[in-house]
CSV table of C-alpha atoms in Angstrom, one decimal:
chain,number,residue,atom,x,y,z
A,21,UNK,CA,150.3,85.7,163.3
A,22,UNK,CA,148.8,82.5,164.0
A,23,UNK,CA,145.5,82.0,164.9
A,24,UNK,CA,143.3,79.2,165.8
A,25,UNK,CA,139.3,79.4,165.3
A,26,UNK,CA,137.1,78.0,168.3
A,27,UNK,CA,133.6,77.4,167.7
A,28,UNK,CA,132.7,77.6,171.3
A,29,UNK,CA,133.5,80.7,172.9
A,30,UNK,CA,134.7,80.9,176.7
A,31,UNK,CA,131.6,82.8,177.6
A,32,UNK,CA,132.4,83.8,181.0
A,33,UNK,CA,135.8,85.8,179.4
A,34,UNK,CA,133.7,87.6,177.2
A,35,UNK,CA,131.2,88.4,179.8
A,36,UNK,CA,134.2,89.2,182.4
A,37,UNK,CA,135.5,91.8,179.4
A,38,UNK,CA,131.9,93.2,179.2
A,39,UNK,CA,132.2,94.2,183.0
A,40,UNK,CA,135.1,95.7,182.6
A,41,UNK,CA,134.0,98.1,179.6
A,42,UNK,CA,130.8,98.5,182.1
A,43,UNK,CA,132.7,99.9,185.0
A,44,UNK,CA,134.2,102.4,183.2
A,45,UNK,CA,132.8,105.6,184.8
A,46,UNK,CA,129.2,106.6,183.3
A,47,UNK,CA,129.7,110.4,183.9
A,48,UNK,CA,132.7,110.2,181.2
A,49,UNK,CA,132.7,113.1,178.4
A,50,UNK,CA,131.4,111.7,175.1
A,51,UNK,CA,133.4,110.5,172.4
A,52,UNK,CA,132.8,110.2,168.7
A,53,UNK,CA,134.0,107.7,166.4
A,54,UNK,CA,132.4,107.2,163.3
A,55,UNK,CA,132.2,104.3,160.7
A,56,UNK,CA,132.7,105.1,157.0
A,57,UNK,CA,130.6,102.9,154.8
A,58,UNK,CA,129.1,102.8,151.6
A,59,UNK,CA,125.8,103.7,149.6
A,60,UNK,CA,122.8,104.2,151.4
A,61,UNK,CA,121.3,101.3,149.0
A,62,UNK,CA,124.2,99.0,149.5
A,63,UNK,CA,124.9,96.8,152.3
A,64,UNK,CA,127.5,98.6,154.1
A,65,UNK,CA,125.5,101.3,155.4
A,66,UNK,CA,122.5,99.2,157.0
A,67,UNK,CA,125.2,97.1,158.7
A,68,UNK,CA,127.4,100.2,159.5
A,69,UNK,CA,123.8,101.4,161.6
A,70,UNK,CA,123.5,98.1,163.5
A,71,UNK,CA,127.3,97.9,164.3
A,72,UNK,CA,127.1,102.0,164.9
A,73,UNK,CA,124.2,101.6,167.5
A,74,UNK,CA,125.4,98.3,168.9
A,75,UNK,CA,128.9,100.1,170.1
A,76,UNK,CA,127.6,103.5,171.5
A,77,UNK,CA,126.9,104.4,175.4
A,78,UNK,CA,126.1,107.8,175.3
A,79,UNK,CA,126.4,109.6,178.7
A,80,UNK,CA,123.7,109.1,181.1
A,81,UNK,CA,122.6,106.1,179.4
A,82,UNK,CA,121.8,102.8,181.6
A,83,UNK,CA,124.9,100.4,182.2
A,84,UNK,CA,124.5,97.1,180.1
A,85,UNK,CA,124.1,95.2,183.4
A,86,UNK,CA,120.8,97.2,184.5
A,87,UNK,CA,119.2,96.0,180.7
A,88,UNK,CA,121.3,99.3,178.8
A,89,UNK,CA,123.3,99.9,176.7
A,90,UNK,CA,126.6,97.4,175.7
A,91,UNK,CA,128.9,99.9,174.2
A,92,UNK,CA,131.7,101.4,175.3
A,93,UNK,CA,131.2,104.0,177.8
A,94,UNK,CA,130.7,108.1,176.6
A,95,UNK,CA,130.8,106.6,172.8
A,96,UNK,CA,128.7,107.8,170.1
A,97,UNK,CA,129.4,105.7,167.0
A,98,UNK,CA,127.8,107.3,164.0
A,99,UNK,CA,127.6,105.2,160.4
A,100,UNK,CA,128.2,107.6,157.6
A,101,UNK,CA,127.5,107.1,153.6
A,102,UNK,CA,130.6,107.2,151.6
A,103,UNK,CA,132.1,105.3,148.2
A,104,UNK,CA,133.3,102.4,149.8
A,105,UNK,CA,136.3,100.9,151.0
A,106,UNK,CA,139.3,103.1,148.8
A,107,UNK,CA,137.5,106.1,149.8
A,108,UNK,CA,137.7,104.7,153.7
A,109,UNK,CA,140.8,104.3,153.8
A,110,UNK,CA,141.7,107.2,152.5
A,111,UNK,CA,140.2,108.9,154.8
A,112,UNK,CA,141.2,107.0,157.6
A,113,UNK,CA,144.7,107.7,156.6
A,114,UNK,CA,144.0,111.2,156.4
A,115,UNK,CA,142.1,111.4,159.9
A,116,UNK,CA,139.1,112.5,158.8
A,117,UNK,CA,137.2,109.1,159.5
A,118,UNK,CA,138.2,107.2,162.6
A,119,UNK,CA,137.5,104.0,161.1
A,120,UNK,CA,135.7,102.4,158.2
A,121,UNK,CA,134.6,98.6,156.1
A,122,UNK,CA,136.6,97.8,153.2
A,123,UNK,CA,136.8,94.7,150.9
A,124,UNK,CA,139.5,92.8,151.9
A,125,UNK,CA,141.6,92.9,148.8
A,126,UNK,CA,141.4,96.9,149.2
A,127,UNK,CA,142.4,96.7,152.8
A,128,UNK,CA,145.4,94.2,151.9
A,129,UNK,CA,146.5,96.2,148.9
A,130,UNK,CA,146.5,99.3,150.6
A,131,UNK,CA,148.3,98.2,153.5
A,132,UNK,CA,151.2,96.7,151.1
A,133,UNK,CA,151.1,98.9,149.1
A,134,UNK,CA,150.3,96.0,146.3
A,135,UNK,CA,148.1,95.6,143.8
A,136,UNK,CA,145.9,98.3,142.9
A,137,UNK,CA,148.2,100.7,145.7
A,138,UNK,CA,151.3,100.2,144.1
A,139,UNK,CA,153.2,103.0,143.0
A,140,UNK,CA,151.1,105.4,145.8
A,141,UNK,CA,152.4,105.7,150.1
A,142,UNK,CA,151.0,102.3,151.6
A,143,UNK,CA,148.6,103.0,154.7
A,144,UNK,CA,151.0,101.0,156.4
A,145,UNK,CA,149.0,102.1,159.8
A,146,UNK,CA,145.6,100.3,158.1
A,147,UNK,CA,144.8,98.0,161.3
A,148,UNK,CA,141.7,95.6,161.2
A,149,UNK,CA,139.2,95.1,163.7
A,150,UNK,CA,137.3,92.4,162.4
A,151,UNK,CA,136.4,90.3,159.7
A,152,UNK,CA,132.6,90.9,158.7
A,153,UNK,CA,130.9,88.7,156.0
A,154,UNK,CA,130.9,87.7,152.8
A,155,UNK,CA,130.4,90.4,149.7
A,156,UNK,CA,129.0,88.7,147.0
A,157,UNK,CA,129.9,89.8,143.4
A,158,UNK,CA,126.9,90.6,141.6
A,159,UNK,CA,126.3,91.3,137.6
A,160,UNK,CA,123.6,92.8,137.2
A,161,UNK,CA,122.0,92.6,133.1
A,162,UNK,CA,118.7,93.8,132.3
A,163,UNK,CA,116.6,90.8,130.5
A,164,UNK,CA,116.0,92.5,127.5
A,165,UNK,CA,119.6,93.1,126.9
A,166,UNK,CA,120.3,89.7,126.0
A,167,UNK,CA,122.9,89.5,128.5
A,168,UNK,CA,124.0,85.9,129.6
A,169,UNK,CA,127.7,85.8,130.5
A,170,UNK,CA,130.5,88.4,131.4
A,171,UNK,CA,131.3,88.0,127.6
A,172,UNK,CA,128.3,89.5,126.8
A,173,UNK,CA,129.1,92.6,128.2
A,174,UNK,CA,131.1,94.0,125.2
A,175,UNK,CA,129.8,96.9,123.0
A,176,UNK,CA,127.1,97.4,126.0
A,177,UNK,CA,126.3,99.9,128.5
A,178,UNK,CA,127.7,98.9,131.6
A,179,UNK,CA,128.2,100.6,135.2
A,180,UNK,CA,131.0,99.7,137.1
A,181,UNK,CA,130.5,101.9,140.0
A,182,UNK,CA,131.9,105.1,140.8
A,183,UNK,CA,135.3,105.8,141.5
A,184,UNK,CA,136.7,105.0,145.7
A,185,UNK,CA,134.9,101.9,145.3
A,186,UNK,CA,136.0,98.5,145.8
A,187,UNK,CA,133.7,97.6,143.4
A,188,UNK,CA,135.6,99.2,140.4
A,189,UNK,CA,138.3,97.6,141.5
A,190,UNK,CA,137.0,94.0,141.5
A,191,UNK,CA,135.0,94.6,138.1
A,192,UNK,CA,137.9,95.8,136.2
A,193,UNK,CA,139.6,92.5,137.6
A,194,UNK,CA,136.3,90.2,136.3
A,195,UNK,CA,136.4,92.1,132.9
A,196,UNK,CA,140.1,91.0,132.6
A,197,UNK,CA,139.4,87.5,133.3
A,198,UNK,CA,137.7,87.3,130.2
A,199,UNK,CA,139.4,89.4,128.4
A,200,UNK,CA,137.7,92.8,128.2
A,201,UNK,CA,138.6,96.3,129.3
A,202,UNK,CA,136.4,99.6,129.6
A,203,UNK,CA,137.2,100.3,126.0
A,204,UNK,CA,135.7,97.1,125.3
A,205,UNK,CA,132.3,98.9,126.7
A,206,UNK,CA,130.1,101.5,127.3
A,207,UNK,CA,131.5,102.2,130.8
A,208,UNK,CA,129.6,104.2,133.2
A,209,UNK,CA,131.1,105.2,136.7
A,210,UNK,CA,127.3,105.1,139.0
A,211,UNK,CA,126.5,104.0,142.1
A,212,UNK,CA,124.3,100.8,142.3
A,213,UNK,CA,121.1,102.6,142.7
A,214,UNK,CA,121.6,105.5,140.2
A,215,UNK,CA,122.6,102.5,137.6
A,216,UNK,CA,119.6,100.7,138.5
A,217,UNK,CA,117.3,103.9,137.7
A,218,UNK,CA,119.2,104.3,134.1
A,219,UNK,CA,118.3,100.3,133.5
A,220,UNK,CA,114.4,101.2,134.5
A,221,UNK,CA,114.4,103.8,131.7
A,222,UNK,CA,116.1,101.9,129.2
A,223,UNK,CA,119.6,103.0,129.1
A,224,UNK,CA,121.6,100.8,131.4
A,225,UNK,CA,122.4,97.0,130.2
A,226,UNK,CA,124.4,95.6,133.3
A,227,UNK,CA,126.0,97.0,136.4
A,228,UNK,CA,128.2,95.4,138.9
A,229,UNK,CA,127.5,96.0,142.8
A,230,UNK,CA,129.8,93.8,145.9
A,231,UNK,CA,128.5,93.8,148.7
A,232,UNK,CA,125.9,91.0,150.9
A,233,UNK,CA,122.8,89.8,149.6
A,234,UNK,CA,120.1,91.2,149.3
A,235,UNK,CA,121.2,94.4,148.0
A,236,UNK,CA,118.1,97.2,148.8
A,237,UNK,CA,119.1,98.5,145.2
A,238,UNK,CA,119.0,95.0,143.3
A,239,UNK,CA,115.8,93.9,144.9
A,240,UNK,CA,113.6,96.9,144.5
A,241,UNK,CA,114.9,96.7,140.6
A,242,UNK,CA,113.6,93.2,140.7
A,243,UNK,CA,110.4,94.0,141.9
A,244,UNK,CA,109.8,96.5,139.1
A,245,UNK,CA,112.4,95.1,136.0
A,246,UNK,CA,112.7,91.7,135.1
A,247,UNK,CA,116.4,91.4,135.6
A,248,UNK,CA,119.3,88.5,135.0
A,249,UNK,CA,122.0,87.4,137.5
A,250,UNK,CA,125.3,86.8,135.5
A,251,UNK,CA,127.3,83.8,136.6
A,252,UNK,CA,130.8,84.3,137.5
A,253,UNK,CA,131.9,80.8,137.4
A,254,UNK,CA,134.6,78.4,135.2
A,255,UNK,CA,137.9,78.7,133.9
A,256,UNK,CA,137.6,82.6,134.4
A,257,UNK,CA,136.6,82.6,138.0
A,258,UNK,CA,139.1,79.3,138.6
A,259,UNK,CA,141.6,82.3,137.3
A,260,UNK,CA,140.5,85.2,139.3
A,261,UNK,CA,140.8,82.7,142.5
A,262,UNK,CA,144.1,81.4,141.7
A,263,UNK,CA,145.2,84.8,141.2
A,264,UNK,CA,144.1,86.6,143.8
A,265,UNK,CA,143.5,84.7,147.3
A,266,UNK,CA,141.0,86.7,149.2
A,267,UNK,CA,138.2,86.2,146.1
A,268,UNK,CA,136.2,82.4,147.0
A,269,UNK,CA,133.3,80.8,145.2
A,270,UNK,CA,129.9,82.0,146.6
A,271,UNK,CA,126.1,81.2,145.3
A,272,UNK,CA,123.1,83.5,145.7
A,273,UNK,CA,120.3,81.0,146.3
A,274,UNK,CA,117.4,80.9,143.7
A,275,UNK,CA,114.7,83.0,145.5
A,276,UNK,CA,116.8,86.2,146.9
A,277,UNK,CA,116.2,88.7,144.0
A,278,UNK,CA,112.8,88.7,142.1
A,279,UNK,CA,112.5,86.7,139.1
A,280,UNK,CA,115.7,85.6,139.5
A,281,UNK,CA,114.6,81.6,140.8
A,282,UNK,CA,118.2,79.6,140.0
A,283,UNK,CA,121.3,79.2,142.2
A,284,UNK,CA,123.9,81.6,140.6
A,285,UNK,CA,127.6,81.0,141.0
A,286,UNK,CA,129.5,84.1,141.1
A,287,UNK,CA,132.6,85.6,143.5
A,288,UNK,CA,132.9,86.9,146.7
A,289,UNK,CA,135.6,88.7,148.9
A,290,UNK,CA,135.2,89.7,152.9
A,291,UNK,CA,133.6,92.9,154.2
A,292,UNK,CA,136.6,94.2,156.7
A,293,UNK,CA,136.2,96.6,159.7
A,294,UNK,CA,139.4,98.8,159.3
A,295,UNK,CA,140.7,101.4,161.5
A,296,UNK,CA,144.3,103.3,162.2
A,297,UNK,CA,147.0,102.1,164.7
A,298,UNK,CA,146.8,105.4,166.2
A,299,UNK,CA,143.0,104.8,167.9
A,300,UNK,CA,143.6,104.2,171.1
A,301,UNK,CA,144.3,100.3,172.3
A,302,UNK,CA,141.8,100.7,175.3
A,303,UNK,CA,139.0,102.4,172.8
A,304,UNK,CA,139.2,99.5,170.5
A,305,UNK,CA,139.5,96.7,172.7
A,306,UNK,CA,135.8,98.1,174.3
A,307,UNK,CA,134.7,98.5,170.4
A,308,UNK,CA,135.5,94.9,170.2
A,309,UNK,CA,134.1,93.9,173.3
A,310,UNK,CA,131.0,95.2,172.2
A,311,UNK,CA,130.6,94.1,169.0
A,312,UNK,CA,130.6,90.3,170.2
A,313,UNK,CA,128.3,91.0,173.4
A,314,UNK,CA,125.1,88.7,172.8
A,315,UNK,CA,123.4,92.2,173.1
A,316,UNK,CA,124.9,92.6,169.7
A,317,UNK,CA,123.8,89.3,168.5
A,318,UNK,CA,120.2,90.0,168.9
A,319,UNK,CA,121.1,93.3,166.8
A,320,UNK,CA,122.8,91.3,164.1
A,321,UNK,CA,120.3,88.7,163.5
A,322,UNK,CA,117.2,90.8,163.7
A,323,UNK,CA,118.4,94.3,161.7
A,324,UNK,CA,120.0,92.7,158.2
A,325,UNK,CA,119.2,89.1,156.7
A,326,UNK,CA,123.6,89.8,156.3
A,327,UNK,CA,123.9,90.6,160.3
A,328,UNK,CA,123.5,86.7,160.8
A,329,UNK,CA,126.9,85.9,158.9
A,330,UNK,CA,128.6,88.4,161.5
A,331,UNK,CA,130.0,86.1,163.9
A,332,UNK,CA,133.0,85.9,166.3
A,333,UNK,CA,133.9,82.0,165.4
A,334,UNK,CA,134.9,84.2,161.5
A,335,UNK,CA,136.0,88.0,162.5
A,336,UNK,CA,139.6,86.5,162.0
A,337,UNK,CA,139.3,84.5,158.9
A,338,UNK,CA,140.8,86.1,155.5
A,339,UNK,CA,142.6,89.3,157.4
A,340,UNK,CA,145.6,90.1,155.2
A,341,UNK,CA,146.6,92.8,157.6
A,342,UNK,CA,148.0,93.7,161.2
A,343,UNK,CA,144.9,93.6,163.6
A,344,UNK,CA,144.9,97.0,165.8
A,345,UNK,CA,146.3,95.8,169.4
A,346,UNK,CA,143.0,96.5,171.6
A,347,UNK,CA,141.2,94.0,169.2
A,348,UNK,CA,143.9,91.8,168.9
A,349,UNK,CA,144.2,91.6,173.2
A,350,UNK,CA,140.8,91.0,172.8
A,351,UNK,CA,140.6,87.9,170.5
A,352,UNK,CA,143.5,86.7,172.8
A,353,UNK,CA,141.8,86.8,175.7
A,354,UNK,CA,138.7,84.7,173.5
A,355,UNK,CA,141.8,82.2,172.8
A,356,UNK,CA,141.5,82.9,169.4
A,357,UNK,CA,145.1,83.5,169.0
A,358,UNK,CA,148.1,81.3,170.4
């Protein structure tokens, strides 16, 4: 598919689309759609809340023109904690979630079935709604444990997250880069915030979390632990991006986590809104509609210090899979697509 990014947006389409989702009738049964995220100390689930509230119209709730709500009309969007982005699109594929954010190596992997899906049934109906933001890679290492590089991490107590997330995936992929596997470890399988309460009493050396800066979990550790951002940068991370195109360089500035005062290089890879091809086109295209109103916007920038990074000018950039046809109508009519 090819695309081409604008940086200014024909406003008046966008608001024309708007009116159109608005005159849909207000006395319209409601409808449920929920969002499968991640953690409730992660990144995704905040976000999922914003985006969740930002979409929904309830019945009986004041059109957007009259100063109400922007969604789409009878919807009640619901964000819901989950593993992360193989357990959403499993469950997407099994209709028990109607849609769902993902890392965008998952999402590409498990639409191919490449990667870390080959050998299982592709979701070959996997459709994307829209590209998010960035999810930084962050290592995690206590500063007593002496940890300064991903080398370091052998013979120690490390948490790679639980299984479902895309996190395993993409720390098993960081290990290999420099040439460790779990048995070179002390693996642990935790989420980010149970990990972080094993490294307060003692008996957790590193842990890996991807997802946007600043992670609740990370920064309430660094308030109370003195704590070490590992770089993921050099030859190894030159290998990981040569390898595998949807990881890019990323720096968390000095100042986002307590103590922690230097730029750190490390990796990143894009936080994906994913649904099935069988939601309908009409349902979507309003989803999409709503998500880019400047009603939205204000959500965005004011709810997450990440909300600011969601913008329409990048909700196409890195998508390695079919988008669903209402959002794809809708980016066409933006004249973001040829």
């Amino acid at each position: 598919m090819k695309t081409s990014f604008k940086r200014i947006i024909r406003t008046a389409t966008l608001g024309a689309a708007m009116m159109v989702v608005g005159s849909v009738a207000a006395a319209q049964e409601p409808q449920f759609f929920r969002i499968g995220t991640g953690g409730t100390s992660g990144t995704y689930y905040p976000i999922g809340g914003l985006i969740a509230n930002a979409i929904s119209a309830p019945p009986g709730s004041r059109a957007c023109e009259e100063g109400g709500s922007c969604g789409y009309p009878g919807l009640i969007a619901s964000a819901l904690s989950a593993n992360g982005s193989v357990a959403n699109i499993n469950a997407i594929a099994g209709g028990t979630l109607e849609s769902g954010f993902s890392q965008s190596d998952v999402a590409t992997w498990a639409q191919t079935g490449t990667g870390i899906w080959e050998g299982r049934d592709a979701v070959d109906n996997l459709r994307a709604i829209a590209n998010l933001y960035p999810e930084t890679i962050h290592l995690v290492a206590s500063a007593a444990s002496g940890i300064t590089s991903v080398a370091d991490l052998k013979g120690k107590n490390v948490s790679l997250d639980e299984p479902g997330s895309g996190t395993l995936v993409d720390a098993r992929i960081i290990l290999g880069a420099y040439g460790l596997t779990e048995a070179d470890i002390e693996a642990n399988f935790l989420k980010p915030d149970q990990a972080a309460d094993r490294m307060r009493d003692g008996a957790m050396d590193a842990f890996f979390f991807v997802g946007g800066f600043p992670a609740g979990a990370i920064a309430e550790l660094a308030s109370q632990e003195d704590i070490v951002l590992i770089p993921i940068s050099g030859a190894e991370a030159e290998a990981v991006t040569g390898e595998y195109t949807f990881f890019a360089e990323n720096i968390v500035p000095g100042g986002t986590y307590e103590g922690v005062t230097d730029d750190v290089t490390t990796l990143s890879v894009g936080a994906q809104w994913v649904t099935s091809a069988d939601q309908p086109e009409d349902l979507i295209y309003g989803i999409t509609a709503a998500l880019w109103n400047e009603n939205t916007r204000k959500l965005l920038d004011s709810g997450h210090q990440k909300g600011k990074a969601i913008t329409v000018e990048t909700a196409l950039d890195g998508i390695g899979i079919p988008l669903h046809p209402g959002a794809e109508k809708f980016y066409r009519e933006q004249g973001m697509i040829e």
